[in-house]
Short mmCIF file of C-alpha atoms in Angstrom, two decimals:
data_model
loop_
_atom_site.label_atom_id
_atom_site.label_comp_id
_atom_site.label_asym_id
_atom_site.label_seq_id
_atom_site.Cartn_x
_atom_site.Cartn_y
_atom_site.Cartn_z
CA MET A 1 -146.72 -12.36 -9.02
CA SER A 2 -143.93 -14.67 -7.92
CA SER A 3 -145.68 -15.41 -4.61
CA ASN A 4 -148.33 -17.33 -6.55
CA LYS A 5 -145.85 -19.59 -8.32
CA GLY A 6 -146.85 -23.16 -7.63
CA LEU A 7 -150.37 -22.31 -6.45
CA LYS A 8 -152.47 -25.21 -7.76
CA VAL A 9 -155.95 -24.29 -8.93
CA ILE A 10 -158.59 -26.36 -10.69
CA LEU A 11 -160.82 -24.55 -13.18
CA PHE A 12 -164.23 -26.25 -13.45
CA LEU A 13 -166.56 -25.85 -16.43
CA GLY A 14 -169.76 -27.88 -16.58
CA THR A 15 -171.66 -26.68 -19.66
CA TYR A 16 -172.62 -29.01 -22.49
CA ARG A 17 -175.12 -27.07 -24.57
CA GLU A 18 -174.59 -26.65 -28.30
CA ASN A 19 -172.58 -23.52 -29.18
CA ARG A 20 -171.75 -23.05 -25.49
CA VAL A 21 -170.27 -19.71 -24.53
CA GLY A 22 -168.77 -21.00 -21.29
CA ILE A 23 -165.68 -22.25 -23.10
CA ARG A 24 -164.83 -18.62 -23.94
CA VAL A 25 -165.08 -17.69 -20.26
CA ALA A 26 -162.96 -20.67 -19.24
CA LYS A 27 -160.24 -19.81 -21.77
CA PHE A 28 -160.18 -16.23 -20.51
CA MET A 29 -159.98 -17.28 -16.87
CA GLN A 30 -157.28 -19.85 -17.54
CA GLY A 31 -155.18 -17.16 -19.18
CA GLN A 32 -155.73 -14.74 -16.30
CA MET A 33 -154.75 -17.34 -13.72
CA GLU A 34 -151.66 -18.49 -15.60
CA ASN A 35 -150.59 -14.85 -15.93
CA ARG A 36 -150.67 -14.66 -12.12
CA GLY A 37 -148.42 -17.71 -11.78
CA TYR A 38 -150.99 -20.39 -10.96
CA GLN A 39 -150.67 -24.01 -12.03
CA VAL A 40 -154.07 -24.58 -13.65
CA ASP A 41 -155.84 -27.87 -14.31
CA PHE A 42 -158.90 -27.43 -16.53
CA PHE A 43 -161.80 -29.77 -15.76
CA ASP A 44 -164.13 -29.47 -18.76
CA ALA A 45 -167.08 -31.80 -18.16
CA GLU A 46 -167.74 -32.05 -21.90
CA ASN A 47 -164.30 -33.59 -22.50
CA MET A 48 -164.01 -35.69 -19.33
CA ASP A 49 -165.61 -39.01 -18.49
CA PHE A 50 -168.36 -37.81 -16.14
CA PRO A 51 -171.60 -39.57 -17.15
CA ILE A 52 -174.78 -38.92 -15.16
CA LEU A 53 -173.89 -39.73 -11.59
CA LYS A 54 -174.81 -43.22 -10.40
CA LYS A 55 -171.85 -44.10 -8.21
CA PRO A 56 -169.61 -41.45 -6.66
CA VAL A 57 -166.04 -42.40 -5.77
CA HIS A 58 -166.79 -42.74 -2.05
CA PHE A 59 -169.35 -45.49 -2.78
CA TYR A 60 -166.61 -47.87 -3.97
CA GLN A 61 -165.64 -50.25 -1.16
CA ASP A 62 -162.73 -51.50 -3.26
CA LYS A 63 -160.90 -48.31 -4.21
CA THR A 64 -158.99 -50.16 -6.95
CA GLN A 65 -162.31 -50.43 -8.82
CA ILE A 66 -162.69 -46.66 -9.17
CA PRO A 67 -162.43 -45.86 -12.92
CA ALA A 68 -159.06 -44.41 -13.88
CA PRO A 69 -160.41 -41.01 -15.05
CA LEU A 70 -162.09 -40.53 -11.67
CA GLN A 71 -158.97 -41.58 -9.76
CA GLU A 72 -156.89 -39.09 -11.74
CA ALA A 73 -159.41 -36.30 -11.20
CA MET A 74 -159.69 -37.08 -7.49
CA ALA A 75 -155.91 -36.91 -7.05
CA LYS A 76 -155.81 -33.47 -8.69
CA ILE A 77 -158.69 -32.20 -6.56
CA LYS A 78 -156.89 -33.38 -3.41
CA GLU A 79 -153.64 -31.67 -4.45
CA ALA A 80 -155.28 -28.37 -5.39
CA ASP A 81 -154.99 -25.26 -3.24
CA ALA A 82 -158.14 -23.60 -4.60
CA TYR A 83 -160.92 -23.94 -7.15
CA VAL A 84 -162.48 -21.62 -9.72
CA MET A 85 -165.94 -22.55 -10.96
CA VAL A 86 -167.34 -21.15 -14.19
CA THR A 87 -171.12 -21.30 -14.31
CA GLY A 88 -173.67 -20.36 -16.89
CA GLU A 89 -177.33 -20.04 -15.98
CA TYR A 90 -179.73 -22.77 -17.09
CA ASN A 91 -183.29 -21.78 -16.14
CA HIS A 92 -181.76 -19.45 -13.54
CA SER A 93 -179.89 -22.38 -12.00
CA ILE A 94 -176.54 -24.21 -12.00
CA PRO A 95 -175.80 -26.20 -15.18
CA PRO A 96 -176.36 -29.89 -14.35
CA GLY A 97 -172.99 -30.82 -15.84
CA LEU A 98 -171.23 -28.72 -13.19
CA SER A 99 -173.06 -30.08 -10.15
CA ASN A 100 -172.80 -33.60 -11.60
CA MET A 101 -169.03 -33.29 -11.86
CA LEU A 102 -168.59 -31.85 -8.36
CA ASN A 103 -170.85 -34.46 -6.77
CA TYR A 104 -168.69 -37.37 -7.95
CA PHE A 105 -166.36 -36.64 -5.04
CA PRO A 106 -166.89 -36.34 -1.27
CA GLY A 107 -166.88 -32.90 0.30
CA SER A 108 -163.90 -33.89 2.41
CA ILE A 109 -161.47 -33.57 -0.51
CA TYR A 110 -162.58 -30.01 -1.31
CA SER A 111 -162.67 -28.86 2.31
CA TYR A 112 -160.49 -26.16 3.90
CA LYS A 113 -159.69 -24.63 0.52
CA PRO A 114 -161.29 -21.55 -1.07
CA SER A 115 -163.23 -21.29 -4.29
CA GLY A 116 -164.02 -18.47 -6.65
CA ILE A 117 -167.18 -18.18 -8.74
CA VAL A 118 -167.30 -16.82 -12.28
CA CYS A 119 -170.78 -16.49 -13.75
CA TYR A 120 -172.06 -15.25 -17.07
CA SER A 121 -175.13 -14.84 -19.24
CA PRO A 122 -176.13 -13.02 -22.43
CA GLY A 123 -178.40 -10.75 -20.38
CA ILE A 124 -177.87 -7.98 -17.86
CA TYR A 125 -177.69 -10.14 -14.71
CA GLY A 126 -174.56 -12.02 -15.71
CA GLY A 127 -175.65 -15.39 -14.32
CA MET A 128 -175.86 -14.14 -10.73
CA ARG A 129 -178.91 -16.25 -9.86
CA ALA A 130 -176.96 -19.42 -10.66
CA ALA A 131 -173.92 -18.09 -8.81
CA ILE A 132 -175.88 -17.61 -5.59
CA GLN A 133 -177.05 -21.23 -5.77
CA LEU A 134 -173.49 -22.37 -6.49
CA ARG A 135 -172.32 -20.47 -3.42
CA SER A 136 -174.57 -22.72 -1.30
CA LEU A 137 -173.05 -25.81 -2.90
CA THR A 138 -169.46 -24.68 -2.33
CA ALA A 139 -170.30 -24.03 1.31
CA GLU A 140 -171.77 -27.51 1.69
CA ILE A 141 -168.71 -29.27 0.23
CA GLY A 142 -166.35 -27.16 2.31
CA CYS A 143 -164.66 -24.92 -0.27
CA LEU A 144 -166.43 -21.70 0.62
CA SER A 145 -166.41 -19.11 -2.14
CA VAL A 146 -164.70 -15.77 -1.66
CA SER A 147 -166.99 -12.79 -1.22
CA ASN A 148 -166.48 -11.34 -4.70
CA ILE A 149 -168.39 -13.09 -7.48
CA PHE A 150 -167.06 -12.23 -10.93
CA GLY A 151 -170.18 -11.73 -13.03
CA ILE A 152 -170.07 -11.23 -16.80
CA PRO A 153 -173.23 -9.70 -18.30
CA GLY A 154 -173.59 -9.55 -22.07
CA VAL A 155 -171.02 -12.32 -22.31
CA THR A 156 -170.98 -12.63 -26.11
CA LYS A 157 -169.94 -8.98 -26.32
CA ALA A 158 -167.45 -9.27 -23.46
CA ILE A 159 -165.22 -12.11 -24.71
CA ASP A 160 -164.38 -13.34 -28.19
CA GLU A 161 -164.29 -17.00 -29.23
CA ASP A 162 -160.59 -17.27 -28.35
CA GLY A 163 -161.18 -16.04 -24.81
CA LYS A 164 -159.84 -12.53 -25.41
CA PRO A 165 -161.53 -9.73 -23.42
CA LEU A 166 -163.49 -7.11 -25.33
CA ASN A 167 -164.01 -4.56 -22.55
CA ASP A 168 -162.26 -3.16 -19.47
CA HIS A 169 -164.55 -4.97 -17.04
CA MET A 170 -163.10 -8.37 -17.86
CA GLU A 171 -159.53 -8.07 -16.59
CA LYS A 172 -160.50 -5.77 -13.69
CA GLY A 173 -163.31 -8.06 -12.57
CA ALA A 174 -161.17 -11.19 -12.80
CA ALA A 175 -158.32 -9.53 -10.88
CA LYS A 176 -160.59 -8.51 -8.00
CA MET A 177 -161.92 -12.04 -7.50
CA LEU A 178 -158.55 -13.73 -8.04
CA GLY A 179 -156.87 -11.38 -5.59
CA GLN A 180 -159.24 -12.56 -2.88
CA LEU A 181 -158.87 -16.19 -3.93
CA GLU A 182 -155.08 -16.25 -3.76
CA TRP A 183 -155.02 -14.50 -0.37
CA HIS A 184 -157.34 -17.15 1.06
CA ALA A 185 -155.53 -19.96 -0.77
CA HIS A 186 -152.15 -19.02 0.70
CA ALA A 187 -153.61 -18.47 4.18
CA MET A 188 -155.45 -21.80 4.18
CA LYS A 189 -152.47 -23.66 2.74
CA ASN A 190 -150.23 -22.30 5.48
CA HIS A 191 -152.77 -23.25 8.13
CA ARG A 192 -153.25 -26.78 6.75
CA GLU A 193 -149.49 -27.34 6.71
CA LYS A 194 -149.08 -26.06 10.28
CA PHE A 195 -152.16 -27.54 11.95
CA GLY A 196 -153.58 -30.12 9.53
CA VAL A 197 -157.35 -30.43 9.10
CA PRO A 198 -160.00 -31.86 11.42
CA SER A 199 -160.77 -35.51 10.75
#
């Protein structure tokens, strides 16, 4: 889809557990988004410098003291047109690595841009209980999630270790959510460029 060329999207993954399955989901989603022409930055909390939150970036009075990895991440978040958040389900809740990563930055840099939620679990509910909690968080930081949540039940049977889909639901489900996301991303980008955003 040529209309999506240049659309900047950050893919967030915040799982740390041993033998995590989320990396499969992230690989699959990155491939789906790149196939649609997006420019994708992958924020994998396991490989980025996001220790347990003590001082978010907006607590630094001297902005030159913000650690370089956080400055780089913040710049990419500001430049993005949309966000895709991959969440597992830890005790029926959001993985702490994901909320920890998002909370490093003020809601103002996410605001007036859409987000899409991808959730998964080994069981039949596909991580939906965590996704509903994540929807509240995205609303609070200003990047409201699109109505379609892409849930992946039986995740270990749905995607292989390389992120390749193993059933028809995967590509169809991703396309439905991404279709909504890009519509909102283009609409909001056009509106920001024409009218700016409230201060």
